[in-house]
Tab-separated table of C-alpha atoms in Angstrom:
chain	number	residue	atom	x	y	z
A	12	MET	CA	81.567	112.695	120.438
A	13	ASN	CA	80.450	116.213	119.731
A	14	VAL	CA	82.993	117.833	117.498
A	15	SER	CA	82.515	121.525	116.911
A	16	LEU	CA	83.024	122.745	113.375
A	17	GLN	CA	85.928	124.940	114.403
A	18	GLU	CA	87.901	122.220	116.092
A	19	PRO	CA	90.641	120.834	113.854
A	20	LEU	CA	90.368	117.169	112.907
A	21	ILE	CA	94.055	116.667	113.625
A	22	GLN	CA	96.258	118.770	115.848
A	23	VAL	CA	99.990	118.221	115.993
A	24	LYS	CA	101.576	119.933	118.983
A	25	GLY	CA	105.338	120.172	119.348
A	26	VAL	CA	105.985	116.753	117.860
A	27	LYS	CA	109.603	115.658	117.748
A	28	LYS	CA	111.096	112.479	116.424
A	29	GLN	CA	114.611	111.513	117.271
A	30	TYR	CA	116.557	108.626	115.724
A	31	GLY	CA	119.600	108.261	117.933
A	32	SER	CA	121.366	111.573	117.647
A	33	THR	CA	119.634	112.745	114.464
A	34	ALA	CA	116.417	114.718	114.712
A	35	ALA	CA	113.984	113.597	112.016
A	36	LEU	CA	111.315	116.011	113.234
A	37	LYS	CA	111.959	119.195	115.210
A	38	GLU	CA	108.972	120.623	117.074
A	39	ILE	CA	106.270	120.289	114.469
A	40	ASP	CA	102.995	122.177	114.992
A	41	LEU	CA	100.210	121.615	112.530
A	42	GLU	CA	96.441	121.705	112.308
A	43	ILE	CA	94.357	119.906	109.748
A	44	HIS	CA	90.681	120.731	109.411
A	45	LYS	CA	87.867	118.602	108.133
A	46	GLY	CA	87.665	118.592	104.345
A	47	GLU	CA	91.171	119.957	103.860
A	48	VAL	CA	93.519	118.408	101.336
A	49	VAL	CA	96.979	119.003	102.725
A	50	PHE	CA	100.018	118.163	100.625
A	51	ILE	CA	103.426	117.789	102.221
A	52	ILE	CA	106.380	118.322	99.902
A	53	GLY	CA	110.106	118.569	100.431
A	54	PRO	CA	113.423	116.950	99.583
A	55	SER	CA	113.995	113.342	100.602
A	56	GLY	CA	115.086	113.083	104.201
A	57	SER	CA	113.144	116.206	105.092
A	58	GLY	CA	110.909	114.287	107.509
A	59	LYS	CA	107.677	114.453	105.535
A	60	SER	CA	107.033	110.706	105.583
A	61	THR	CA	108.036	110.542	109.238
A	62	LEU	CA	105.504	113.255	110.067
A	63	LEU	CA	102.768	111.446	108.167
A	64	ARG	CA	103.590	108.153	109.883
A	65	CYS	CA	103.540	109.872	113.263
A	66	LEU	CA	99.944	110.928	112.642
A	67	ASN	CA	98.700	107.345	113.128
A	68	ARG	CA	101.628	106.389	115.334
A	69	LEU	CA	103.186	103.916	112.946
A	70	GLU	CA	106.151	105.984	114.045
A	71	GLU	CA	106.111	106.872	117.757
A	72	PRO	CA	106.872	110.566	118.304
A	73	THR	CA	109.696	111.125	120.756
A	74	ALA	CA	107.907	114.132	122.220
A	75	GLY	CA	104.769	116.160	121.669
A	76	GLU	CA	101.083	115.386	121.242
A	77	ILE	CA	98.815	114.441	118.401
A	78	LEU	CA	95.091	114.997	118.800
A	79	LEU	CA	92.517	113.338	116.601
A	80	GLU	CA	89.076	114.912	116.977
A	81	GLY	CA	90.190	116.326	120.295
A	82	VAL	CA	91.512	113.037	121.704
A	83	ASN	CA	95.201	112.859	122.515
A	84	ILE	CA	96.177	109.683	120.667
A	85	THR	CA	99.805	109.862	121.783
A	86	ASP	CA	98.591	109.182	125.322
A	87	LYS	CA	99.807	105.676	126.190
A	88	LYS	CA	96.459	104.864	127.790
A	89	VAL	CA	94.610	105.434	124.544
A	90	ASN	CA	93.908	102.321	122.501
A	91	ILE	CA	95.543	103.428	119.270
A	92	ASP	CA	93.999	100.554	117.273
A	93	GLU	CA	90.585	102.137	117.728
A	94	TYR	CA	91.732	105.500	116.371
A	95	ARG	CA	93.685	104.006	113.484
A	96	GLN	CA	90.361	102.786	112.127
A	97	LYS	CA	89.470	106.428	111.550
A	98	MET	CA	92.688	107.108	109.641
A	99	GLY	CA	93.096	105.254	106.378
A	100	MET	CA	96.645	104.876	105.154
A	101	VAL	CA	97.961	104.271	101.654
A	102	PHE	CA	101.567	103.181	101.267
A	103	GLN	CA	104.157	103.665	98.569
A	104	HIS	CA	104.407	99.903	98.080
A	105	PHE	CA	100.645	99.217	98.369
A	106	ASN	CA	101.107	96.481	101.006
A	107	LEU	CA	98.099	94.496	99.887
A	108	PHE	CA	97.784	91.091	101.541
A	109	PRO	CA	99.089	88.682	98.883
A	110	HIS	CA	97.468	85.563	100.367
A	111	MET	CA	93.942	86.951	100.087
A	112	THR	CA	91.737	87.743	97.121
A	113	ILE	CA	91.005	91.396	96.449
A	114	LEU	CA	87.565	91.019	97.990
A	115	LYS	CA	89.035	89.458	101.138
A	116	ASN	CA	91.611	92.254	101.304
A	117	LEU	CA	88.767	94.738	101.340
A	118	THR	CA	86.385	92.974	103.695
A	119	ILE	CA	88.604	91.465	106.386
A	120	ALA	CA	89.058	94.638	108.440
A	121	PRO	CA	85.404	95.792	108.371
A	122	MET	CA	84.290	92.273	109.307
A	123	LYS	CA	86.822	91.588	112.052
A	124	LEU	CA	87.055	95.088	113.490
A	125	GLN	CA	83.703	96.744	112.894
A	126	GLY	CA	81.560	93.665	113.254
A	127	LYS	CA	80.041	93.987	109.802
A	128	SER	CA	78.297	90.983	108.326
A	129	LYS	CA	79.817	89.410	105.268
A	130	GLU	CA	76.958	90.659	103.088
A	131	GLU	CA	77.353	94.233	104.294
A	132	ALA	CA	81.131	94.230	103.899
A	133	VAL	CA	80.977	92.645	100.447
A	134	ALA	CA	78.285	95.054	99.258
A	135	GLU	CA	80.313	98.052	100.390
A	136	ALA	CA	83.520	96.647	98.887
A	137	MET	CA	81.831	95.976	95.543
A	138	ARG	CA	80.309	99.450	95.498
A	139	LEU	CA	83.733	101.034	96.001
A	140	LEU	CA	85.408	98.636	93.551
A	141	LYS	CA	82.924	99.725	90.912
A	142	ARG	CA	83.826	103.329	91.570
A	143	VAL	CA	87.487	102.682	90.805
A	144	GLY	CA	86.555	100.465	87.867
A	145	LEU	CA	87.920	97.204	89.265
A	146	GLU	CA	84.770	95.303	90.140
A	147	ASN	CA	85.732	92.528	87.724
A	148	ARG	CA	88.949	91.852	89.694
A	149	ALA	CA	87.247	91.052	93.010
A	150	ASP	CA	88.293	87.406	92.912
A	151	ALA	CA	91.833	88.012	91.683
A	152	TYR	CA	94.918	87.928	93.894
A	153	PRO	CA	97.106	91.032	94.296
A	154	ASP	CA	99.969	89.498	92.295
A	155	GLN	CA	97.698	89.350	89.263
A	156	LEU	CA	97.209	93.108	89.202
A	157	SER	CA	99.291	95.961	87.827
A	158	GLY	CA	100.847	98.506	90.161
A	159	GLY	CA	98.201	101.106	89.405
A	160	GLN	CA	95.426	98.606	90.043
A	161	LYS	CA	97.051	97.533	93.309
A	162	GLN	CA	97.251	101.103	94.540
A	163	ARG	CA	93.613	101.766	93.634
A	164	ILE	CA	92.693	98.627	95.592
A	165	ALA	CA	94.816	99.828	98.517
A	166	ILE	CA	92.886	103.097	98.537
A	167	VAL	CA	89.603	101.208	98.455
A	168	ARG	CA	90.796	98.961	101.299
A	169	SER	CA	91.229	102.022	103.487
A	170	LEU	CA	87.920	103.534	102.341
A	171	CYS	CA	86.061	100.364	103.339
A	172	MET	CA	86.750	101.319	106.966
A	173	LYS	CA	84.950	104.639	106.408
A	174	PRO	CA	87.837	106.718	107.761
A	175	ASP	CA	87.602	110.384	108.729
A	176	VAL	CA	90.950	111.146	107.153
A	177	MET	CA	93.140	109.477	104.552
A	178	LEU	CA	96.924	109.517	104.770
A	179	PHE	CA	98.905	108.969	101.569
A	180	ASP	CA	102.609	108.154	101.801
A	181	GLU	CA	104.072	108.762	98.320
A	182	PRO	CA	101.264	106.789	96.677
A	183	THR	CA	102.602	107.079	93.123
A	184	SER	CA	106.358	106.850	93.708
A	185	ALA	CA	106.581	103.116	93.063
A	186	LEU	CA	104.419	103.203	89.939
A	187	ASP	CA	105.361	103.068	86.277
A	188	PRO	CA	104.710	106.511	84.767
A	189	GLU	CA	101.750	105.354	82.683
A	190	MET	CA	99.959	104.158	85.823
A	191	VAL	CA	100.306	107.328	87.858
A	192	GLY	CA	97.300	108.951	86.236
A	193	GLU	CA	94.773	106.296	87.229
A	194	VAL	CA	95.765	106.571	90.901
A	195	LEU	CA	95.755	110.358	90.871
A	196	SER	CA	92.294	110.432	89.350
A	197	VAL	CA	90.940	108.320	92.212
A	198	MET	CA	92.588	110.693	94.677
A	199	ARG	CA	91.227	113.703	92.801
A	200	GLU	CA	87.724	112.275	93.071
A	201	LEU	CA	88.163	111.763	96.813
A	202	ALA	CA	89.321	115.340	97.218
A	203	ASN	CA	86.298	116.574	95.280
A	204	GLU	CA	84.081	114.689	97.705
A	205	LYS	CA	85.618	116.634	100.571
A	206	MET	CA	87.476	113.707	102.061
A	207	THR	CA	90.098	115.035	104.450
A	208	MET	CA	93.471	114.037	103.024
A	209	VAL	CA	97.115	114.377	103.984
A	210	VAL	CA	99.380	113.541	101.061
A	211	VAL	CA	103.134	113.169	100.958
A	212	THR	CA	104.169	113.315	97.330
A	213	HIS	CA	106.665	114.347	94.690
A	214	GLU	CA	103.897	115.089	92.164
A	215	MET	CA	104.115	118.884	92.199
A	216	GLY	CA	101.654	119.388	89.369
A	217	PHE	CA	99.082	117.296	91.187
A	218	ALA	CA	99.694	119.169	94.425
A	219	LYS	CA	99.167	122.465	92.657
A	220	GLU	CA	95.902	121.245	91.184
A	221	VAL	CA	94.276	119.413	94.101
A	222	ALA	CA	95.721	120.735	97.354
A	223	SER	CA	93.900	123.201	99.532
A	224	ARG	CA	97.147	123.815	101.384
A	225	VAL	CA	100.751	122.846	100.721
A	226	ILE	CA	103.378	122.383	103.393
A	227	PHE	CA	107.058	122.540	102.519
A	228	MET	CA	109.355	120.676	104.888
A	229	ASP	CA	113.117	120.618	105.085
A	230	GLN	CA	115.489	119.135	107.666
A	231	GLY	CA	112.708	118.108	110.018
A	232	SER	CA	110.889	121.434	110.138
A	233	ILE	CA	107.967	123.034	108.384
A	234	VAL	CA	109.638	125.818	106.424
A	235	GLU	CA	106.673	127.288	104.626
A	236	GLU	CA	102.965	126.592	104.232
A	237	ASN	CA	100.479	128.262	102.002
A	238	ALA	CA	97.738	127.859	99.423
A	239	PRO	CA	99.213	126.032	96.420
A	240	GLU	CA	99.089	128.836	93.867
A	241	GLU	CA	100.796	131.190	96.329
A	242	LEU	CA	103.396	128.674	97.494
A	243	PHE	CA	104.419	127.538	94.030
A	244	SER	CA	104.375	130.912	92.263
A	245	ASN	CA	105.587	133.062	95.101
A	246	PRO	CA	107.933	131.105	97.367
A	247	LYS	CA	109.284	133.167	100.225
A	248	SER	CA	112.072	131.152	101.755
A	249	GLU	CA	115.350	130.558	100.005
A	250	ARG	CA	115.132	126.825	100.659
A	251	LEU	CA	111.768	126.493	98.966
A	252	LYS	CA	112.998	128.516	95.991
A	253	THR	CA	115.989	126.210	95.608
A	254	PHE	CA	113.781	123.128	95.974
A	255	LEU	CA	111.238	124.318	93.419
A	256	SER	CA	113.938	125.282	90.953
A	257	LYS	CA	115.117	121.666	91.051
A	258	VAL	CA	111.768	119.893	90.782
A	259	LEU	CA	109.633	122.118	88.569
B	6	MET	CA	126.773	21.131	77.202
B	7	ALA	CA	128.869	23.446	79.260
B	8	GLY	CA	126.315	26.228	78.703
B	9	GLU	CA	123.484	24.010	79.813
B	10	MET	CA	125.340	23.120	82.994
B	11	ASN	CA	125.825	26.800	83.641
B	12	VAL	CA	122.122	27.568	83.257
B	13	LEU	CA	121.236	24.701	85.553
B	14	GLY	CA	123.824	25.940	88.030
B	15	ASN	CA	122.386	29.434	87.956
B	16	LEU	CA	118.913	28.050	88.393
B	17	SER	CA	119.833	25.988	91.421
B	18	PHE	CA	121.691	28.977	92.838
B	19	MET	CA	118.556	31.077	92.509
B	20	THR	CA	116.240	28.474	94.010
B	21	ASN	CA	118.762	28.174	96.757
B	22	MET	CA	118.579	31.930	97.361
B	23	ILE	CA	114.815	31.949	97.377
B	24	THR	CA	114.689	29.096	99.844
B	25	LYS	CA	117.170	30.872	102.084
B	26	PHE	CA	115.149	34.076	101.860
B	27	LYS	CA	111.957	32.200	102.683
B	28	ASP	CA	113.581	30.518	105.659
B	29	SER	CA	115.008	33.756	106.932
B	30	PHE	CA	111.677	35.511	106.458
B	31	TYR	CA	109.917	32.711	108.324
B	32	LEU	CA	112.459	32.784	111.126
B	33	ASN	CA	112.431	36.545	111.590
B	34	PHE	CA	108.794	37.407	111.095
B	35	ILE	CA	106.515	34.354	111.151
B	36	LYS	CA	107.955	32.098	113.810
B	37	ASP	CA	106.681	32.864	117.306
B	38	ASP	CA	104.592	35.696	115.746
B	39	ARG	CA	107.656	37.923	115.603
B	40	TRP	CA	105.918	40.251	113.107
B	41	LYS	CA	104.006	41.522	116.097
B	42	TYR	CA	107.159	43.256	117.332
B	43	ILE	CA	107.213	45.144	114.058
B	44	THR	CA	103.533	46.132	114.036
B	45	ASP	CA	103.522	47.063	117.727
B	46	GLY	CA	106.767	48.989	117.259
B	47	LEU	CA	105.388	50.782	114.221
B	48	GLN	CA	102.355	51.799	116.216
B	49	THR	CA	104.529	53.156	119.028
B	50	THR	CA	106.689	55.080	116.559
B	51	LEU	CA	103.635	56.591	114.881
B	52	VAL	CA	101.993	57.547	118.175
B	53	LEU	CA	105.243	59.080	119.457
B	54	THR	CA	105.786	61.052	116.264
B	55	PHE	CA	102.202	62.217	115.848
B	56	PHE	CA	101.761	63.626	119.335
B	57	ALA	CA	105.312	64.977	119.500
B	58	VAL	CA	104.647	66.852	116.246
B	59	LEU	CA	101.493	68.364	117.763
B	60	ILE	CA	103.320	69.452	120.913
B	61	GLY	CA	106.201	70.721	118.799
B	62	ILE	CA	103.870	72.832	116.665
B	63	VAL	CA	102.111	74.342	119.670
B	64	ILE	CA	105.354	75.136	121.496
B	65	GLY	CA	107.058	76.236	118.291
B	66	PHE	CA	104.391	78.717	117.233
B	67	PHE	CA	104.077	80.076	120.746
B	68	VAL	CA	107.822	80.602	121.171
B	69	ALA	CA	108.145	82.112	117.687
B	70	LEU	CA	105.292	84.524	118.452
B	71	VAL	CA	106.854	85.580	121.746
B	72	ARG	CA	110.300	86.044	120.227
B	73	SER	CA	109.161	88.008	117.179
B	74	THR	CA	106.822	90.156	119.275
B	75	TYR	CA	109.737	91.009	121.513
B	76	ASP	CA	111.975	91.743	118.517
B	77	LYS	CA	109.401	94.074	116.953
B	78	THR	CA	107.815	95.778	119.957
B	79	GLY	CA	110.063	95.165	122.968
B	80	LYS	CA	107.108	93.684	124.862
B	81	LEU	CA	107.077	90.276	126.678
B	82	LYS	CA	110.601	90.709	127.980
B	83	ILE	CA	110.470	88.005	130.653
B	84	LEU	CA	108.703	85.458	128.449
B	85	ASN	CA	111.244	86.142	125.743
B	86	PHE	CA	114.070	85.457	128.170
B	87	ILE	CA	112.515	82.137	129.226
B	88	CYS	CA	112.077	81.176	125.567
B	89	ARG	CA	115.708	81.909	124.830
B	90	VAL	CA	116.885	79.782	127.742
B	91	TYR	CA	114.647	76.963	126.476
B	92	LEU	CA	116.074	77.238	122.967
B	93	THR	CA	119.658	77.269	124.184
B	94	VAL	CA	119.250	74.250	126.450
B	95	ILE	CA	117.248	72.127	124.034
B	96	ARG	CA	119.361	72.871	120.998
B	97	GLY	CA	122.560	72.588	122.993
B	98	THR	CA	122.093	69.026	124.243
B	99	PRO	CA	121.465	65.688	122.474
B	100	VAL	CA	117.884	64.495	122.284
B	101	VAL	CA	118.842	61.093	123.716
B	102	LEU	CA	120.095	62.759	126.868
B	103	GLN	CA	116.974	64.931	127.105
B	104	LEU	CA	114.874	61.795	126.801
B	105	MET	CA	116.827	59.976	129.518
B	106	ILE	CA	116.890	62.985	131.837
B	107	ILE	CA	113.135	63.430	131.517
B	108	TYR	CA	112.523	59.727	132.159
B	109	TYR	CA	115.183	58.858	134.751
B	110	VAL	CA	115.458	62.207	136.554
B	111	ILE	CA	112.356	64.342	136.168
B	112	PHE	CA	109.771	61.551	136.150
B	113	ALA	CA	111.952	59.175	138.164
B	114	SER	CA	109.477	58.677	140.973
B	115	ALA	CA	106.337	59.322	138.955
B	116	ASP	CA	104.207	56.467	137.713
B	117	ILE	CA	103.884	57.567	134.131
B	118	SER	CA	103.741	55.653	130.892
B	119	LYS	CA	106.932	55.598	128.860
B	120	VAL	CA	105.058	56.562	125.722
B	121	VAL	CA	103.853	59.742	127.405
B	122	VAL	CA	107.403	60.494	128.546
B	123	GLY	CA	108.615	59.943	124.996
B	124	ILE	CA	105.928	62.219	123.564
B	125	ILE	CA	106.813	64.964	126.047
B	126	ALA	CA	110.555	64.667	125.435
B	127	PHE	CA	110.362	64.572	121.642
B	128	GLY	CA	107.674	67.287	121.594
B	129	ILE	CA	109.723	69.667	123.733
B	130	ASN	CA	112.762	68.948	121.593
B	131	SER	CA	110.974	69.501	118.299
B	132	GLY	CA	109.344	72.708	119.568
B	133	ALA	CA	112.731	74.405	119.742
B	134	TYR	CA	113.470	73.679	116.091
B	135	VAL	CA	109.938	74.464	114.922
B	136	SER	CA	110.040	77.831	116.686
B	137	GLU	CA	113.180	78.908	114.859
B	138	ILE	CA	111.685	77.755	111.563
B	139	VAL	CA	108.463	79.681	112.198
B	140	ARG	CA	110.400	82.729	113.375
B	141	SER	CA	112.401	82.750	110.166
B	142	GLY	CA	109.089	82.618	108.307
B	143	ILE	CA	107.734	85.572	110.265
B	144	MET	CA	110.901	87.543	109.546
B	145	SER	CA	110.606	86.747	105.844
B	146	ILE	CA	107.389	88.788	105.651
B	147	GLY	CA	108.147	92.451	104.960
B	148	ASP	CA	107.424	95.157	107.534
B	149	GLY	CA	104.891	96.636	105.122
B	150	GLN	CA	102.454	93.809	105.868
B	151	MET	CA	102.557	94.498	109.600
B	152	GLU	CA	102.198	98.238	108.959
B	153	ALA	CA	99.259	97.720	106.619
B	154	GLY	CA	97.515	95.524	109.187
B	155	ARG	CA	98.180	97.909	112.056
B	156	SER	CA	97.118	100.957	110.034
B	157	LEU	CA	93.735	99.350	109.389
B	158	GLY	CA	93.277	99.036	113.144
B	159	PHE	CA	94.278	95.435	113.788
B	160	ASN	CA	96.310	94.994	116.949
B	161	HIS	CA	99.655	93.195	116.918
B	162	PHE	CA	98.238	89.728	117.532
B	163	GLN	CA	95.346	90.091	115.092
B	164	THR	CA	97.825	91.208	112.426
B	165	MET	CA	99.993	88.208	113.244
B	166	ARG	CA	97.049	85.853	113.054
B	167	TYR	CA	95.269	87.077	109.934
B	168	ILE	CA	98.110	88.540	107.904
B	169	ILE	CA	101.618	87.507	108.912
B	170	MET	CA	101.210	83.891	110.056
B	171	PRO	CA	99.321	82.538	107.017
B	172	GLN	CA	102.041	83.911	104.726
B	173	ALA	CA	104.864	82.813	107.016
B	174	PHE	CA	103.438	79.295	107.251
B	175	LYS	CA	103.433	78.947	103.489
B	176	ASN	CA	107.049	80.074	103.290
B	177	VAL	CA	108.294	77.632	105.912
B	178	LEU	CA	106.264	74.595	104.915
B	179	PRO	CA	109.233	72.809	103.258
B	180	ALA	CA	111.419	73.411	106.324
B	181	LEU	CA	108.617	72.283	108.650
B	182	GLY	CA	108.123	69.127	106.595
B	183	ASN	CA	111.828	68.459	106.924
B	184	GLU	CA	111.704	68.931	110.691
B	185	PHE	CA	108.924	66.370	111.003
B	186	ILE	CA	110.860	63.854	108.929
B	187	VAL	CA	113.819	64.371	111.244
B	188	LEU	CA	111.547	63.941	114.256
B	189	LEU	CA	110.091	60.685	112.921
B	190	LYS	CA	113.570	59.244	112.600
B	191	GLU	CA	114.773	60.717	115.884
B	192	THR	CA	112.162	58.721	117.780
B	193	SER	CA	114.359	55.720	116.955
B	194	VAL	CA	116.343	56.477	120.122
B	195	ALA	CA	113.245	55.719	122.221
B	196	GLY	CA	114.822	52.346	123.007
B	197	TYR	CA	117.111	54.138	125.457
B	198	ILE	CA	114.235	54.295	127.930
B	199	ALA	CA	113.134	50.775	126.967
B	200	LEU	CA	110.347	52.004	124.751
B	201	GLN	CA	109.693	49.448	122.035
B	202	ASP	CA	109.474	51.563	118.948
B	203	ILE	CA	110.035	50.074	115.517
B	204	THR	CA	113.834	50.350	115.652
B	205	LYS	CA	113.874	48.576	118.985
B	206	ALA	CA	111.527	45.950	117.521
B	207	GLY	CA	113.981	45.204	114.746
B	208	ASP	CA	116.784	44.963	117.254
B	209	ILE	CA	114.821	42.598	119.477
B	210	ILE	CA	114.156	40.277	116.548
B	211	ARG	CA	117.837	40.436	115.603
B	212	SER	CA	118.859	39.414	119.112
B	213	ARG	CA	116.403	36.498	119.089
B	214	THR	CA	117.192	35.126	115.648
B	215	TYR	CA	120.851	36.082	115.333
B	216	SER	CA	120.162	37.271	111.814
B	217	ALA	CA	120.609	40.985	111.289
B	218	PHE	CA	119.882	41.540	107.626
B	219	MET	CA	116.178	40.765	107.441
B	220	PRO	CA	114.822	42.655	110.499
B	221	LEU	CA	117.058	45.706	110.138
B	222	ILE	CA	116.446	46.146	106.411
B	223	ALA	CA	112.715	45.663	106.963
B	224	VAL	CA	112.673	48.385	109.598
B	225	ALA	CA	114.718	50.708	107.378
B	226	LEU	CA	112.260	50.139	104.527
B	227	ILE	CA	109.322	50.969	106.760
B	228	TYR	CA	110.908	54.296	107.760
B	229	LEU	CA	111.598	55.021	104.120
B	230	ILE	CA	108.013	54.310	103.108
B	231	LEU	CA	106.649	56.444	105.962
B	232	VAL	CA	108.836	59.361	104.912
B	233	MET	CA	107.817	58.985	101.285
B	234	ILE	CA	104.133	59.002	102.170
B	235	PHE	CA	104.685	62.081	104.320
B	236	GLN	CA	106.608	63.846	101.576
B	237	TYR	CA	103.779	63.176	99.170
B	238	PHE	CA	101.243	64.891	101.413
B	239	VAL	CA	103.497	67.867	102.200
B	240	GLY	CA	104.112	68.338	98.477
B	241	LYS	CA	100.390	68.252	97.856
B	242	LEU	CA	99.734	70.836	100.570
B	243	GLU	CA	102.496	73.049	99.166
B	244	ARG	CA	100.980	72.974	95.709
B	245	ARG	CA	97.547	73.734	97.065
B	246	LEU	CA	98.748	76.744	99.036
B	247	LYS	CA	100.676	78.003	96.049
B	248	LYS	CA	97.637	77.782	93.816
B	249	ASN	CA	95.876	80.029	96.300
B	250	GLU	CA	98.198	82.856	95.460
B	251	ARG	CA	97.933	83.099	91.688
């Protein structure tokens, strides 16, 4: 497909998510361009994880459209599995496959879904493992690794599919404090390489440092969005001021 | 002197016992080649169990897949309904009755071997229990595994096959092993449709020789040994799968 440089990678148009009578998302509009590193912050229950999970339809929006590279992926006729391959996702609890070795974790999707040969998939996996410094753990099982190592592997697992965008759902929230740094440094490297990223996080310092744009959500709506230095040092809305006063 | 008499008495009592045992053994197993009832019956029991287990596994995994797919995605509504009716009927009625209904009602006019009828009946019965065991295994795997699989681009069934099922199978292996032990012993009601399984064989010998102890205990021992052999292999498989994880 011919994607013009101006066209956003992801467009969110009027997306709503309703759980029974509570609205988790109220009419969200958002555009994410190639190479952007967008951080979503906000109090818990603000809908930031729900929004992120709507982007690859792990959560089905109740209304609205989501376009990936111009294709409406909320259309029921679209084969979502195909488009999910372009969106890597990293979870709070890693969700590595415990019955497979690390190498198998990394190679199963490229081999089964992209038709890569074992040699190709293994070579790519080992190259990426080396980059995160875990090439000596290729034959280990997930339960033998620390939380930080597991999350780095989870990032690599997504990267092995060569995605166009990476979604991070609170990637450091389940980690012991001393392991947060190793995961953030992998993410920082990705950002420096101009990988498009959407990150839901509570790490404000990291957001300030890495983000190209920060979105503040509260009660299912985007309240404020801006460049990080502006948003953190010069919050406009009362709600953001209150939030920042609590977390900074 | 008295002590010596006692020893002699004990000795003659024991030789007496051994002779009786020998006679009984001869009568029940050697005479008229009666051991053949046992070996033929054992073969029937093993064939019944083996093929019923296979059918049970196929039905069980299929039903579990349908039911858990419906629970998670709301798809396969009609199939799910049929599966639930199947589970209710099979688990709600005794296996002996199911066996007799299949033989005397459903296949009443069909010329079909009793062994095949037995395999079908016990297989259908076991499938209901296997499916609930497998379903509990599927439910024991956290949602995160399904989400991770789906987010990589696997569809629901690929995720089931490569990610959920292998883990679920490991979790339910002890319960599955138990179900197959139960099935092996349940085939002992095959005599109700005049199938000569090993239990029936023991009973036939008993009715010929009018001695109950020897044939019935022998049959019981054979079941026990079969179960112990089976347990040994399940335990081995369990250990091997566990080693795979750490």
